[in-house]
């Protein structure tokens, strides 16, 4: 929870510094689709059974779940090297867990010039509104990609990313015992994926 808050604060500082470098010139929106592999989970639990037995521990597992995402983005370019966008859509965490994400993505391009093909880095902290669970989730997505200019108002992105999700799902006792008190049940899930996106630009100052 604190790590997500710190990431959001860092992104806010990034946005302020980016805005100071130049005025917002273009409104950008787009659609992104991708797929990848959920490849590890780290589970931390602490609860008491009805008979008074405390169950406490953690475990790390390598998993192989294929997941996909369909995301929609809308935001602004701040100068020619910075972009901040709101991201939502539909995201797969593992084989039983889907979320509707709501995140803020900050993107930094390596070179000046909006009409050239150029690499970029991005970071996206956010939260998940569950479509398959009644608990919360927070995530941080970071990635690297390259943007190709297709026309004056259209870009095509290819990227790779790593996403770490913190969730607190409903706890099921492995021995089917009744859980009397639950102190913690946290799962960290790692995902590596590839994606492509189409981005469309509109100059908000054009007359």
PDB file of N, CA and C in Angstrom, residues 100-179:
ATOM      1  N   UNK A 100     -10.674  -4.600 -13.655  1.00  0.00           N
ATOM      2  CA  UNK A 100     -10.817  -3.415 -14.491  1.00  0.00           C
ATOM      3  C   UNK A 100      -9.836  -2.387 -13.920  1.00  0.00           C
ATOM      4  N   UNK A 101      -8.693  -2.180 -14.563  1.00  0.00           N
ATOM      5  CA  UNK A 101      -7.676  -1.299 -13.985  1.00  0.00           C
ATOM      6  C   UNK A 101      -8.031   0.168 -14.139  1.00  0.00           C
ATOM      7  N   UNK A 102      -7.498   0.965 -13.236  1.00  0.00           N
ATOM      8  CA  UNK A 102      -7.592   2.411 -13.322  1.00  0.00           C
ATOM      9  C   UNK A 102      -6.242   2.964 -12.889  1.00  0.00           C
ATOM     10  N   UNK A 103      -5.441   3.403 -13.856  1.00  0.00           N
ATOM     11  CA  UNK A 103      -4.082   3.826 -13.550  1.00  0.00           C
ATOM     12  C   UNK A 103      -3.695   5.105 -14.263  1.00  0.00           C
ATOM     13  N   UNK A 104      -2.566   5.674 -13.834  1.00  0.00           N
ATOM     14  CA  UNK A 104      -1.983   6.856 -14.458  1.00  0.00           C
ATOM     15  C   UNK A 104      -0.621   6.462 -15.017  1.00  0.00           C
ATOM     16  N   UNK A 105      -0.477   6.603 -16.326  1.00  0.00           N
ATOM     17  CA  UNK A 105       0.761   6.199 -16.990  1.00  0.00           C
ATOM     18  C   UNK A 105       1.575   7.420 -17.399  1.00  0.00           C
ATOM     19  N   UNK A 106       2.797   7.481 -16.908  1.00  0.00           N
ATOM     20  CA  UNK A 106       3.739   8.509 -17.318  1.00  0.00           C
ATOM     21  C   UNK A 106       4.740   7.921 -18.295  1.00  0.00           C
ATOM     22  N   UNK A 107       4.931   8.587 -19.436  1.00  0.00           N
ATOM     23  CA  UNK A 107       5.815   8.087 -20.488  1.00  0.00           C
ATOM     24  C   UNK A 107       6.879   9.129 -20.803  1.00  0.00           C
ATOM     25  N   UNK A 108       8.123   8.657 -20.912  1.00  0.00           N
ATOM     26  CA  UNK A 108       9.249   9.512 -21.273  1.00  0.00           C
ATOM     27  C   UNK A 108       9.861   8.988 -22.569  1.00  0.00           C
ATOM     28  N   UNK A 109       9.941   9.839 -23.588  1.00  0.00           N
ATOM     29  CA  UNK A 109      10.556   9.482 -24.857  1.00  0.00           C
ATOM     30  C   UNK A 109      12.026   9.885 -24.853  1.00  0.00           C
ATOM     31  N   UNK A 110      12.847   9.060 -25.490  1.00  0.00           N
ATOM     32  CA  UNK A 110      14.289   9.282 -25.437  1.00  0.00           C
ATOM     33  C   UNK A 110      14.770  10.432 -26.316  1.00  0.00           C
ATOM     34  N   UNK A 111      14.013  10.779 -27.331  1.00  0.00           N
ATOM     35  CA  UNK A 111      14.459  11.815 -28.258  1.00  0.00           C
ATOM     36  C   UNK A 111      13.358  12.841 -28.469  1.00  0.00           C
ATOM     37  N   UNK A 112      13.775  14.046 -28.813  1.00  0.00           N
ATOM     38  CA  UNK A 112      12.832  15.097 -29.167  1.00  0.00           C
ATOM     39  C   UNK A 112      12.224  14.797 -30.533  1.00  0.00           C
ATOM     40  N   UNK A 113      11.097  15.447 -30.816  1.00  0.00           N
ATOM     41  CA  UNK A 113      10.483  15.318 -32.132  1.00  0.00           C
ATOM     42  C   UNK A 113       9.342  14.323 -32.126  1.00  0.00           C
ATOM     43  N   UNK A 114       8.133  14.818 -32.327  1.00  0.00           N
ATOM     44  CA  UNK A 114       6.951  13.977 -32.230  1.00  0.00           C
ATOM     45  C   UNK A 114       6.680  13.172 -33.495  1.00  0.00           C
ATOM     46  N   UNK A 115       7.366  13.454 -34.582  1.00  0.00           N
ATOM     47  CA  UNK A 115       7.087  12.784 -35.843  1.00  0.00           C
ATOM     48  C   UNK A 115       8.127  11.721 -36.193  1.00  0.00           C
ATOM     49  N   UNK A 116       9.055  11.442 -35.281  1.00  0.00           N
ATOM     50  CA  UNK A 116      10.090  10.447 -35.546  1.00  0.00           C
ATOM     51  C   UNK A 116       9.804   9.167 -34.765  1.00  0.00           C
ATOM     52  N   UNK A 117      10.293   8.049 -35.294  1.00  0.00           N
ATOM     53  CA  UNK A 117      10.235   6.794 -34.548  1.00  0.00           C
ATOM     54  C   UNK A 117      11.261   6.868 -33.422  1.00  0.00           C
ATOM     55  N   UNK A 118      10.847   6.528 -32.194  1.00  0.00           N
ATOM     56  CA  UNK A 118      11.736   6.709 -31.044  1.00  0.00           C
ATOM     57  C   UNK A 118      11.357   5.790 -29.905  1.00  0.00           C
ATOM     58  N   UNK A 119      12.332   5.371 -29.091  1.00  0.00           N
ATOM     59  CA  UNK A 119      12.059   4.506 -27.947  1.00  0.00           C
ATOM     60  C   UNK A 119      11.512   5.310 -26.763  1.00  0.00           C
ATOM     61  N   UNK A 120      10.905   4.577 -25.808  1.00  0.00           N
ATOM     62  CA  UNK A 120      10.342   5.246 -24.636  1.00  0.00           C
ATOM     63  C   UNK A 120      10.332   4.302 -23.438  1.00  0.00           C
ATOM     64  N   UNK A 121      10.213   4.882 -22.262  1.00  0.00           N
ATOM     65  CA  UNK A 121      10.007   4.168 -21.002  1.00  0.00           C
ATOM     66  C   UNK A 121       8.704   4.659 -20.390  1.00  0.00           C
ATOM     67  N   UNK A 122       8.009   3.767 -19.650  1.00  0.00           N
ATOM     68  CA  UNK A 122       6.792   4.223 -18.971  1.00  0.00           C
ATOM     69  C   UNK A 122       6.647   3.535 -17.623  1.00  0.00           C
ATOM     70  N   UNK A 123       5.911   4.207 -16.738  1.00  0.00           N
ATOM     71  CA  UNK A 123       5.553   3.669 -15.423  1.00  0.00           C
ATOM     72  C   UNK A 123       4.081   3.959 -15.183  1.00  0.00           C
ATOM     73  N   UNK A 124       3.372   2.974 -14.609  1.00  0.00           N
ATOM     74  CA  UNK A 124       1.923   3.119 -14.436  1.00  0.00           C
ATOM     75  C   UNK A 124       1.473   2.517 -13.105  1.00  0.00           C
ATOM     76  N   UNK A 125       1.364   3.319 -12.044  1.00  0.00           N
ATOM     77  CA  UNK A 125       0.734   2.841 -10.820  1.00  0.00           C
ATOM     78  C   UNK A 125      -0.776   2.942 -10.933  1.00  0.00           C
ATOM     79  N   UNK A 126      -1.484   2.043 -10.259  1.00  0.00           N
ATOM     80  CA  UNK A 126      -2.941   2.101 -10.329  1.00  0.00           C
ATOM     81  C   UNK A 126      -3.601   1.097  -9.419  1.00  0.00           C
ATOM     82  N   UNK A 127      -4.920   1.055  -9.490  1.00  0.00           N
ATOM     83  CA  UNK A 127      -5.735   0.146  -8.692  1.00  0.00           C
ATOM     84  C   UNK A 127      -6.645  -0.647  -9.618  1.00  0.00           C
ATOM     85  N   UNK A 128      -7.085  -1.800  -9.141  1.00  0.00           N
ATOM     86  CA  UNK A 128      -7.972  -2.645  -9.926  1.00  0.00           C
ATOM     87  C   UNK A 128      -9.357  -2.710  -9.320  1.00  0.00           C
ATOM     88  N   UNK A 129     -10.367  -2.478 -10.136  1.00  0.00           N
ATOM     89  CA  UNK A 129     -11.754  -2.690  -9.737  1.00  0.00           C
ATOM     90  C   UNK A 129     -12.117  -4.092 -10.167  1.00  0.00           C
ATOM     91  N   UNK A 130     -12.429  -4.941  -9.217  1.00  0.00           N
ATOM     92  CA  UNK A 130     -12.517  -6.364  -9.517  1.00  0.00           C
ATOM     93  C   UNK A 130     -13.765  -6.694 -10.330  1.00  0.00           C
ATOM     94  N   UNK A 131     -13.556  -7.540 -11.321  1.00  0.00           N
ATOM     95  CA  UNK A 131     -14.683  -8.141 -12.020  1.00  0.00           C
ATOM     96  C   UNK A 131     -14.853  -9.607 -11.646  1.00  0.00           C
ATOM     97  N   UNK A 132     -13.889 -10.165 -10.898  1.00  0.00           N
ATOM     98  CA  UNK A 132     -13.978 -11.579 -10.536  1.00  0.00           C
ATOM     99  C   UNK A 132     -13.683 -11.816  -9.057  1.00  0.00           C
ATOM    100  N   UNK A 133     -13.703 -10.773  -8.244  1.00  0.00           N
ATOM    101  CA  UNK A 133     -13.460 -10.920  -6.811  1.00  0.00           C
ATOM    102  C   UNK A 133     -14.059  -9.704  -6.099  1.00  0.00           C
ATOM    103  N   UNK A 134     -14.219  -9.820  -4.766  1.00  0.00           N
ATOM    104  CA  UNK A 134     -14.818  -8.705  -4.034  1.00  0.00           C
ATOM    105  C   UNK A 134     -13.777  -7.959  -3.207  1.00  0.00           C
ATOM    106  N   UNK A 135     -12.499  -8.206  -3.461  1.00  0.00           N
ATOM    107  CA  UNK A 135     -11.436  -7.534  -2.729  1.00  0.00           C
ATOM    108  C   UNK A 135     -10.703  -6.573  -3.651  1.00  0.00           C
ATOM    109  N   UNK A 136      -9.717  -5.845  -3.053  1.00  0.00           N
ATOM    110  CA  UNK A 136      -9.023  -4.823  -3.813  1.00  0.00           C
ATOM    111  C   UNK A 136      -7.738  -5.354  -4.443  1.00  0.00           C
ATOM    112  N   UNK A 137      -7.162  -4.559  -5.324  1.00  0.00           N
ATOM    113  CA  UNK A 137      -5.854  -4.859  -5.896  1.00  0.00           C
ATOM    114  C   UNK A 137      -5.168  -3.543  -6.256  1.00  0.00           C
ATOM    115  N   UNK A 138      -3.864  -3.506  -6.078  1.00  0.00           N
ATOM    116  CA  UNK A 138      -3.041  -2.401  -6.538  1.00  0.00           C
ATOM    117  C   UNK A 138      -1.961  -2.975  -7.441  1.00  0.00           C
ATOM    118  N   UNK A 139      -1.510  -2.177  -8.397  1.00  0.00           N
ATOM    119  CA  UNK A 139      -0.496  -2.694  -9.295  1.00  0.00           C
ATOM    120  C   UNK A 139       0.467  -1.586  -9.702  1.00  0.00           C
ATOM    121  N   UNK A 140       1.636  -2.018 -10.180  1.00  0.00           N
ATOM    122  CA  UNK A 140       2.612  -1.122 -10.781  1.00  0.00           C
ATOM    123  C   UNK A 140       3.109  -1.786 -12.054  1.00  0.00           C
ATOM    124  N   UNK A 141       2.929  -1.093 -13.174  1.00  0.00           N
ATOM    125  CA  UNK A 141       3.361  -1.604 -14.469  1.00  0.00           C
ATOM    126  C   UNK A 141       4.485  -0.708 -14.986  1.00  0.00           C
ATOM    127  N   UNK A 142       5.614  -1.304 -15.358  1.00  0.00           N
ATOM    128  CA  UNK A 142       6.730  -0.557 -15.941  1.00  0.00           C
ATOM    129  C   UNK A 142       7.104  -1.227 -17.257  1.00  0.00           C
ATOM    130  N   UNK A 143       7.571  -0.429 -18.224  1.00  0.00           N
ATOM    131  CA  UNK A 143       7.867  -1.027 -19.515  1.00  0.00           C
ATOM    132  C   UNK A 143       8.776  -0.195 -20.384  1.00  0.00           C
ATOM    133  N   UNK A 144       9.167  -0.812 -21.471  1.00  0.00           N
ATOM    134  CA  UNK A 144      10.023  -0.203 -22.482  1.00  0.00           C
ATOM    135  C   UNK A 144       9.420  -0.490 -23.853  1.00  0.00           C
ATOM    136  N   UNK A 145       9.475   0.485 -24.747  1.00  0.00           N
ATOM    137  CA  UNK A 145       8.905   0.256 -26.073  1.00  0.00           C
ATOM    138  C   UNK A 145       9.468   1.186 -27.114  1.00  0.00           C
ATOM    139  N   UNK A 146       8.884   1.099 -28.311  1.00  0.00           N
ATOM    140  CA  UNK A 146       9.279   1.983 -29.406  1.00  0.00           C
ATOM    141  C   UNK A 146       8.037   2.445 -30.143  1.00  0.00           C
ATOM    142  N   UNK A 147       8.022   3.719 -30.459  1.00  0.00           N
ATOM    143  CA  UNK A 147       6.898   4.339 -31.158  1.00  0.00           C
ATOM    144  C   UNK A 147       7.267   4.593 -32.614  1.00  0.00           C
ATOM    145  N   UNK A 148       6.338   4.249 -33.505  1.00  0.00           N
ATOM    146  CA  UNK A 148       6.510   4.468 -34.936  1.00  0.00           C
ATOM    147  C   UNK A 148       5.420   5.424 -35.418  1.00  0.00           C
ATOM    148  N   UNK A 149       5.831   6.462 -36.089  1.00  0.00           N
ATOM    149  CA  UNK A 149       4.895   7.447 -36.608  1.00  0.00           C
ATOM    150  C   UNK A 149       4.295   6.949 -37.914  1.00  0.00           C
ATOM    151  N   UNK A 150       2.955   6.800 -37.966  1.00  0.00           N
ATOM    152  CA  UNK A 150       2.269   6.333 -39.168  1.00  0.00           C
ATOM    153  C   UNK A 150       1.744   7.476 -40.020  1.00  0.00           C
ATOM    154  N   UNK A 151       1.348   8.558 -39.350  1.00  0.00           N
ATOM    155  CA  UNK A 151       0.828   9.740 -40.047  1.00  0.00           C
ATOM    156  C   UNK A 151       0.958  10.909 -39.075  1.00  0.00           C
ATOM    157  N   UNK A 152       0.669  12.139 -39.511  1.00  0.00           N
ATOM    158  CA  UNK A 152       0.778  13.274 -38.587  1.00  0.00           C
ATOM    159  C   UNK A 152      -0.056  13.139 -37.312  1.00  0.00           C
ATOM    160  N   UNK A 153      -1.107  12.339 -37.352  1.00  0.00           N
ATOM    161  CA  UNK A 153      -1.942  12.213 -36.158  1.00  0.00           C
ATOM    162  C   UNK A 153      -2.063  10.806 -35.605  1.00  0.00           C
ATOM    163  N   UNK A 154      -1.239   9.865 -36.097  1.00  0.00           N
ATOM    164  CA  UNK A 154      -1.380   8.474 -35.685  1.00  0.00           C
ATOM    165  C   UNK A 154      -0.009   7.854 -35.420  1.00  0.00           C
ATOM    166  N   UNK A 155       0.130   7.150 -34.285  1.00  0.00           N
ATOM    167  CA  UNK A 155       1.358   6.450 -33.928  1.00  0.00           C
ATOM    168  C   UNK A 155       1.049   5.001 -33.582  1.00  0.00           C
ATOM    169  N   UNK A 156       2.035   4.134 -33.801  1.00  0.00           N
ATOM    170  CA  UNK A 156       1.932   2.725 -33.448  1.00  0.00           C
ATOM    171  C   UNK A 156       3.046   2.400 -32.467  1.00  0.00           C
ATOM    172  N   UNK A 157       2.675   1.809 -31.309  1.00  0.00           N
ATOM    173  CA  UNK A 157       3.645   1.449 -30.274  1.00  0.00           C
ATOM    174  C   UNK A 157       3.772  -0.060 -30.145  1.00  0.00           C
ATOM    175  N   UNK A 158       5.012  -0.524 -29.932  1.00  0.00           N
ATOM    176  CA  UNK A 158       5.290  -1.891 -29.520  1.00  0.00           C
ATOM    177  C   UNK A 158       6.058  -1.811 -28.208  1.00  0.00           C
ATOM    178  N   UNK A 159       5.661  -2.624 -27.223  1.00  0.00           N
ATOM    179  CA  UNK A 159       6.314  -2.517 -25.915  1.00  0.00           C
ATOM    180  C   UNK A 159       6.329  -3.852 -25.180  1.00  0.00           C
ATOM    181  N   UNK A 160       7.239  -3.933 -24.213  1.00  0.00           N
ATOM    182  CA  UNK A 160       7.287  -5.049 -23.265  1.00  0.00           C
ATOM    183  C   UNK A 160       7.123  -4.445 -21.877  1.00  0.00           C
ATOM    184  N   UNK A 161       6.537  -5.209 -20.944  1.00  0.00           N
ATOM    185  CA  UNK A 161       6.301  -4.661 -19.612  1.00  0.00           C
ATOM    186  C   UNK A 161       6.384  -5.745 -18.550  1.00  0.00           C
ATOM    187  N   UNK A 162       6.641  -5.283 -17.325  1.00  0.00           N
ATOM    188  CA  UNK A 162       6.536  -6.126 -16.129  1.00  0.00           C
ATOM    189  C   UNK A 162       5.495  -5.484 -15.225  1.00  0.00           C
ATOM    190  N   UNK A 163       4.547  -6.297 -14.730  1.00  0.00           N
ATOM    191  CA  UNK A 163       3.498  -5.798 -13.843  1.00  0.00           C
ATOM    192  C   UNK A 163       3.517  -6.582 -12.540  1.00  0.00           C
ATOM    193  N   UNK A 164       3.550  -5.853 -11.408  1.00  0.00           N
ATOM    194  CA  UNK A 164       3.478  -6.470 -10.084  1.00  0.00           C
ATOM    195  C   UNK A 164       2.157  -6.058  -9.456  1.00  0.00           C
ATOM    196  N   UNK A 165       1.347  -7.048  -9.066  1.00  0.00           N
ATOM    197  CA  UNK A 165       0.022  -6.794  -8.497  1.00  0.00           C
ATOM    198  C   UNK A 165      -0.025  -7.257  -7.050  1.00  0.00           C
ATOM    199  N   UNK A 166      -0.552  -6.401  -6.187  1.00  0.00           N
ATOM    200  CA  UNK A 166      -0.783  -6.751  -4.785  1.00  0.00           C
ATOM    201  C   UNK A 166      -2.285  -6.896  -4.572  1.00  0.00           C
ATOM    202  N   UNK A 167      -2.722  -8.082  -4.175  1.00  0.00           N
ATOM    203  CA  UNK A 167      -4.149  -8.327  -3.972  1.00  0.00           C
ATOM    204  C   UNK A 167      -4.379  -8.997  -2.630  1.00  0.00           C
ATOM    205  N   UNK A 168      -5.622  -8.962  -2.191  1.00  0.00           N
ATOM    206  CA  UNK A 168      -6.027  -9.567  -0.921  1.00  0.00           C
ATOM    207  C   UNK A 168      -7.307 -10.360  -1.163  1.00  0.00           C
ATOM    208  N   UNK A 169      -7.205 -11.518  -1.804  1.00  0.00           N
ATOM    209  CA  UNK A 169      -8.407 -12.284  -2.149  1.00  0.00           C
ATOM    210  C   UNK A 169      -8.994 -13.008  -0.946  1.00  0.00           C
ATOM    211  N   UNK A 170     -10.163 -13.595  -1.165  1.00  0.00           N
ATOM    212  CA  UNK A 170     -10.806 -14.386  -0.120  1.00  0.00           C
ATOM    213  C   UNK A 170      -9.919 -15.585   0.211  1.00  0.00           C
ATOM    214  N   UNK A 171      -9.704 -15.836   1.504  1.00  0.00           N
ATOM    215  CA  UNK A 171      -8.818 -16.917   1.932  1.00  0.00           C
ATOM    216  C   UNK A 171      -9.601 -18.217   2.089  1.00  0.00           C
ATOM    217  N   UNK A 172      -9.077 -19.284   1.498  1.00  0.00           N
ATOM    218  CA  UNK A 172      -9.666 -20.615   1.627  1.00  0.00           C
ATOM    219  C   UNK A 172      -8.690 -21.501   2.383  1.00  0.00           C
ATOM    220  N   UNK A 173      -9.096 -22.028   3.509  1.00  0.00           N
ATOM    221  CA  UNK A 173      -8.239 -22.898   4.294  1.00  0.00           C
ATOM    222  C   UNK A 173      -7.999 -24.205   3.533  1.00  0.00           C
ATOM    223  N   UNK A 174      -6.726 -24.628   3.396  1.00  0.00           N
ATOM    224  CA  UNK A 174      -6.437 -25.834   2.615  1.00  0.00           C
ATOM    225  C   UNK A 174      -7.033 -27.108   3.212  1.00  0.00           C
ATOM    226  N   UNK A 175      -7.327 -27.112   4.507  1.00  0.00           N
ATOM    227  CA  UNK A 175      -7.912 -28.297   5.165  1.00  0.00           C
ATOM    228  C   UNK A 175      -9.406 -28.152   5.384  1.00  0.00           C
ATOM    229  N   UNK A 176     -10.026 -27.158   4.767  1.00  0.00           N
ATOM    230  CA  UNK A 176     -11.466 -26.922   4.862  1.00  0.00           C
ATOM    231  C   UNK A 176     -11.932 -26.662   6.291  1.00  0.00           C
ATOM    232  N   UNK A 177     -11.062 -26.087   7.109  1.00  0.00           N
ATOM    233  CA  UNK A 177     -11.449 -25.693   8.466  1.00  0.00           C
ATOM    234  C   UNK A 177     -12.035 -24.285   8.439  1.00  0.00           C
ATOM    235  N   UNK A 178     -12.925 -23.978   9.377  1.00  0.00           N
ATOM    236  CA  UNK A 178     -13.535 -22.662   9.452  1.00  0.00           C
ATOM    237  C   UNK A 178     -12.518 -21.652   9.981  1.00  0.00           C
ATOM    238  N   UNK A 179     -12.390 -20.517   9.289  1.00  0.00           N
ATOM    239  CA  UNK A 179     -11.457 -19.472   9.700  1.00  0.00           C
ATOM    240  C   UNK A 179     -12.174 -18.529  10.655  1.00  0.00           C
TER     241      UNK A 179
END
